[in-house]
Amino acid sequence: MHPAGLDELAGHIDQLLGASAETGERTRIVAAREQPVCRLGLALEPWAGLAEWGSTERLDALFLHRHWRLDTVALPLGLGVVANHAPFDERLGLGFNRHLAQVLGLEALAPLGERAGQPLGMVGSMAPLSPRELVQSLEQHFGAVEDVVPGGAERVERIAVVRAMNDALVREAAGLGATAYVTGQLRVPARQALEDTGMCAIALGHARSERWGLGLLERLLRERWPGLHILVAPPPH
């Protein structure tokens, strides 16, 4: 298969993610490149060593989730840059993400919450697990979890995966049969709802869940371009 052009790469990411339901945002080209892209880097945001990493890995192009602090002048000559923020969060993060549902073994999915016509999360059924086993499963998939609030259920058979957390969402999840709530960060305003519903809450960590989304994007791009060499940036020290 022929190497990807930067325009073609940005267009394919648009096909995968679509426009943001909240902002209308699409994938944008931040720094142009005319030559084919054979080596692509994926990163959440710029950091002090980005230019050196790009040079060392001989990158042709870079995908950034957050590009706002990018110093394009400091980048290696010819490095193309594409960026996507809101659609990435909505479709590759802890929302109504069918790819993640498949990884977690969730079935009978139902949307949870809504913002600008886009679900904020999903509730799905799974093989019964103890809360401890559920945490261990999430640690296996994500590397670690950030925080756990124990719930009242001895077995978990239906969980909510949501990219936000508040009182109303926790109660809605409970109404849909969920006994565990998986999100990026625990939010204090939801504490009372957790107590009232007996819901177990598991926070994966915002950056950790985003890095999982980068890995998912890598897999989806490899399906389109098997010969594309893709590197995910190392986590910040």
Short mmCIF file of C-alpha atoms in Angstrom, two decimals:
data_model
loop_
_atom_site.label_atom_id
_atom_site.label_comp_id
_atom_site.label_asym_id
_atom_site.label_seq_id
_atom_site.Cartn_x
_atom_site.Cartn_y
_atom_site.Cartn_z
CA MET A 1 0.00 0.00 0.00
CA HIS A 2 1.33 3.45 -0.91
CA PRO A 3 2.57 5.75 1.89
CA ALA A 4 0.09 8.23 3.31
CA GLY A 5 0.16 11.90 2.39
CA LEU A 6 -0.44 14.35 5.23
CA ASP A 7 -3.76 15.48 3.72
CA GLU A 8 -4.80 11.86 3.32
CA LEU A 9 -3.80 11.10 6.90
CA ALA A 10 -5.81 14.04 8.26
CA GLY A 11 -8.77 13.04 6.10
CA HIS A 12 -8.72 9.46 7.36
CA ILE A 13 -8.60 10.60 11.00
CA ASP A 14 -11.63 12.75 10.18
CA GLN A 15 -13.41 9.68 8.82
CA LEU A 16 -12.59 7.78 12.01
CA LEU A 17 -13.60 10.53 14.43
CA GLY A 18 -15.96 12.83 12.54
CA ALA A 19 -16.71 16.36 13.65
CA SER A 20 -17.06 17.21 17.32
CA ALA A 21 -20.69 17.26 18.40
CA GLU A 22 -19.86 20.04 20.83
CA THR A 23 -17.63 22.35 18.79
CA GLY A 24 -17.83 21.21 15.16
CA GLU A 25 -14.04 20.80 15.29
CA ARG A 26 -12.31 18.51 12.81
CA THR A 27 -8.74 17.37 12.29
CA ARG A 28 -6.58 20.30 11.28
CA ILE A 29 -3.20 20.54 9.60
CA VAL A 30 -0.95 22.68 11.79
CA ALA A 31 2.25 22.30 9.75
CA ALA A 32 2.11 21.22 6.11
CA ARG A 33 4.19 18.54 4.43
CA GLU A 34 4.26 17.71 0.72
CA GLN A 35 6.23 14.45 0.88
CA PRO A 36 4.70 11.08 1.88
CA VAL A 37 4.47 10.15 5.56
CA CYS A 38 6.34 6.93 6.35
CA ARG A 39 7.12 7.60 10.04
CA LEU A 40 4.40 9.08 12.25
CA GLY A 41 4.59 10.13 15.90
CA LEU A 42 1.58 10.30 18.23
CA ALA A 43 1.60 12.55 21.30
CA LEU A 44 -0.91 14.16 23.62
CA GLU A 45 0.74 17.59 23.65
CA PRO A 46 4.07 19.36 23.04
CA TRP A 47 6.88 19.05 25.60
CA ALA A 48 10.40 20.40 25.90
CA GLY A 49 11.98 17.41 24.18
CA LEU A 50 9.54 17.15 21.28
CA ALA A 51 11.84 18.53 18.58
CA GLU A 52 14.70 16.29 19.69
CA TRP A 53 12.39 13.25 19.75
CA GLY A 54 11.16 14.06 16.25
CA SER A 55 14.72 14.33 14.95
CA THR A 56 15.99 11.22 16.74
CA GLU A 57 13.10 9.10 15.45
CA ARG A 58 13.30 10.65 11.96
CA LEU A 59 9.59 11.46 12.02
CA ASP A 60 7.86 12.68 8.88
CA ALA A 61 4.72 13.82 10.69
CA LEU A 62 3.22 14.19 14.13
CA PHE A 63 -0.31 13.84 15.55
CA LEU A 64 -1.08 15.99 18.58
CA HIS A 65 -4.18 15.84 20.76
CA ARG A 66 -3.50 19.33 22.15
CA HIS A 67 -1.37 21.52 19.89
CA TRP A 68 -1.93 25.00 21.35
CA ARG A 69 1.55 25.44 22.89
CA LEU A 70 3.38 24.00 19.90
CA ASP A 71 6.38 26.02 18.72
CA THR A 72 6.37 25.17 15.02
CA VAL A 73 9.60 27.15 14.46
CA ALA A 74 11.53 24.74 16.69
CA LEU A 75 10.32 21.61 14.86
CA PRO A 76 12.60 19.63 12.54
CA LEU A 77 12.47 20.91 8.97
CA GLY A 78 9.70 19.26 6.97
CA LEU A 79 7.87 17.72 9.92
CA GLY A 80 4.13 17.81 9.22
CA VAL A 81 1.70 18.20 12.12
CA VAL A 82 -1.99 17.30 12.39
CA ALA A 83 -4.10 17.94 15.48
CA ASN A 84 -7.43 16.76 16.84
CA HIS A 85 -8.85 17.58 20.25
CA ALA A 86 -12.60 17.34 20.89
CA PRO A 87 -13.46 14.50 18.44
CA PHE A 88 -10.61 12.44 19.94
CA ASP A 89 -12.07 12.89 23.43
CA GLU A 90 -15.59 12.11 22.29
CA ARG A 91 -14.86 8.93 20.32
CA LEU A 92 -11.56 7.47 21.52
CA GLY A 93 -11.83 8.33 25.22
CA LEU A 94 -14.02 7.23 28.09
CA GLY A 95 -17.30 7.95 26.32
CA PHE A 96 -19.56 5.91 24.07
CA ASN A 97 -16.54 4.09 22.69
CA ARG A 98 -17.40 0.80 20.97
CA HIS A 99 -13.72 -0.09 20.63
CA LEU A 100 -13.29 0.18 24.41
CA ALA A 101 -16.52 -1.74 24.99
CA GLN A 102 -15.13 -4.59 22.92
CA VAL A 103 -11.86 -4.60 24.88
CA LEU A 104 -13.75 -4.70 28.20
CA GLY A 105 -16.21 -7.31 26.97
CA LEU A 106 -19.25 -5.05 27.36
CA GLU A 107 -22.52 -5.93 25.66
CA ALA A 108 -26.07 -4.54 25.56
CA LEU A 109 -24.71 -1.00 25.44
CA ALA A 110 -26.89 1.94 26.38
CA PRO A 111 -25.89 5.62 26.05
CA LEU A 112 -25.43 7.60 29.25
CA GLY A 113 -25.73 11.36 29.58
CA GLU A 114 -25.71 13.81 26.69
CA ARG A 115 -23.90 16.94 25.62
CA ALA A 116 -24.61 18.61 22.27
CA GLY A 117 -26.32 15.44 21.06
CA GLN A 118 -23.32 13.24 21.89
CA PRO A 119 -23.46 10.61 24.69
CA LEU A 120 -21.07 11.29 27.54
CA GLY A 121 -20.68 7.61 28.24
CA MET A 122 -22.11 4.13 28.02
CA VAL A 123 -23.48 1.44 30.28
CA GLY A 124 -22.85 -2.19 29.34
CA SER A 125 -23.18 -5.71 30.69
CA MET A 126 -20.20 -7.94 31.34
CA ALA A 127 -19.31 -11.31 32.83
CA PRO A 128 -19.77 -11.02 36.61
CA LEU A 129 -16.70 -9.85 38.52
CA SER A 130 -16.00 -8.79 42.07
CA PRO A 131 -15.10 -5.10 42.40
CA ARG A 132 -11.50 -6.16 43.07
CA GLU A 133 -11.45 -8.28 39.91
CA LEU A 134 -12.86 -5.36 37.92
CA VAL A 135 -10.07 -3.10 39.21
CA GLN A 136 -7.50 -5.74 38.29
CA SER A 137 -8.99 -6.02 34.79
CA LEU A 138 -8.79 -2.25 34.30
CA GLU A 139 -5.21 -2.23 35.59
CA GLN A 140 -4.37 -4.87 33.00
CA HIS A 141 -5.83 -2.81 30.15
CA PHE A 142 -4.74 0.66 31.27
CA GLY A 143 -1.59 -0.09 33.27
CA ALA A 144 -2.92 1.25 36.58
CA VAL A 145 -5.87 3.03 38.18
CA GLU A 146 -5.71 6.32 40.06
CA ASP A 147 -8.39 5.96 42.73
CA VAL A 148 -11.18 3.62 43.86
CA VAL A 149 -14.28 4.32 45.93
CA PRO A 150 -15.68 0.98 47.15
CA GLY A 151 -19.35 0.35 46.52
CA GLY A 152 -21.97 -1.87 48.05
CA ALA A 153 -22.20 -4.63 45.42
CA GLU A 154 -20.32 -7.89 45.89
CA ARG A 155 -20.50 -8.67 42.15
CA VAL A 156 -20.44 -6.28 39.22
CA GLU A 157 -22.33 -7.27 36.08
CA ARG A 158 -23.11 -3.89 34.53
CA ILE A 159 -20.74 -0.92 34.48
CA ALA A 160 -20.79 2.69 33.32
CA VAL A 161 -17.84 4.16 31.41
CA VAL A 162 -18.15 7.94 31.31
CA ARG A 163 -15.91 10.89 30.38
CA ALA A 164 -17.50 13.11 33.03
CA MET A 165 -18.74 12.67 36.59
CA ASN A 166 -21.46 14.46 38.49
CA ASP A 167 -24.41 13.68 40.73
CA ALA A 168 -26.93 13.31 37.91
CA LEU A 169 -24.72 11.00 35.81
CA VAL A 170 -24.04 8.65 38.73
CA ARG A 171 -27.76 8.42 39.49
CA GLU A 172 -28.57 7.88 35.81
CA ALA A 173 -25.99 5.08 35.65
CA ALA A 174 -27.56 3.44 38.69
CA GLY A 175 -30.97 3.72 37.05
CA LEU A 176 -29.58 1.80 34.05
CA GLY A 177 -28.43 -1.01 36.32
CA ALA A 178 -24.75 -0.12 36.71
CA THR A 179 -23.03 -0.86 40.01
CA ALA A 180 -19.59 0.46 38.97
CA TYR A 181 -18.69 3.82 37.44
CA VAL A 182 -15.43 4.09 35.47
CA THR A 183 -14.16 7.58 34.64
CA GLY A 184 -11.01 9.67 34.35
CA GLN A 185 -11.11 11.58 37.64
CA LEU A 186 -13.31 11.38 40.72
CA ARG A 187 -15.38 14.52 41.32
CA VAL A 188 -16.42 15.72 44.76
CA PRO A 189 -19.97 16.78 43.71
CA ALA A 190 -20.71 13.12 42.88
CA ARG A 191 -19.78 11.76 46.31
CA GLN A 192 -23.32 11.94 47.72
CA ALA A 193 -24.73 10.10 44.72
CA LEU A 194 -22.10 7.38 45.16
CA GLU A 195 -23.15 6.94 48.79
CA ASP A 196 -26.86 6.99 47.99
CA THR A 197 -26.62 4.44 45.17
CA GLY A 198 -23.87 2.23 46.62
CA MET A 199 -21.96 2.70 43.36
CA CYS A 200 -18.32 1.66 43.13
CA ALA A 201 -16.27 4.35 41.37
CA ILE A 202 -12.94 3.77 39.64
CA ALA A 203 -10.81 6.65 38.32
CA LEU A 204 -8.26 5.68 35.68
CA GLY A 205 -6.51 9.05 35.55
CA HIS A 206 -7.11 11.64 32.85
CA ALA A 207 -3.73 11.39 31.13
CA ARG A 208 -3.71 7.58 31.41
CA SER A 209 -7.06 7.27 29.64
CA GLU A 210 -5.89 9.69 26.94
CA ARG A 211 -2.75 7.64 26.37
CA TRP A 212 -4.93 4.56 25.96
CA GLY A 213 -6.81 6.53 23.29
CA LEU A 214 -3.50 7.24 21.51
CA GLY A 215 -2.82 3.51 21.45
CA LEU A 216 -6.27 2.91 19.98
CA LEU A 217 -5.64 5.54 17.28
CA GLU A 218 -2.35 3.79 16.50
CA ARG A 219 -4.18 0.49 15.97
CA LEU A 220 -6.85 2.08 13.76
CA LEU A 221 -4.22 3.80 11.60
CA ARG A 222 -2.27 0.55 11.23
CA GLU A 223 -5.42 -1.12 9.91
CA ARG A 224 -5.51 1.47 7.12
CA TRP A 225 -1.72 1.65 6.48
CA PRO A 226 -0.05 -1.60 7.68
CA GLY A 227 3.35 -0.37 6.50
CA LEU A 228 3.17 2.98 8.32
CA HIS A 229 5.78 3.16 11.10
CA ILE A 230 4.02 4.68 14.13
CA LEU A 231 5.60 5.67 17.43
CA VAL A 232 3.71 6.79 20.54
CA ALA A 233 5.60 9.46 22.47
CA PRO A 234 7.00 8.43 25.86
CA PRO A 235 5.05 9.63 28.91
CA PRO A 236 6.38 12.81 30.57
CA HIS A 237 8.90 12.33 33.36
#
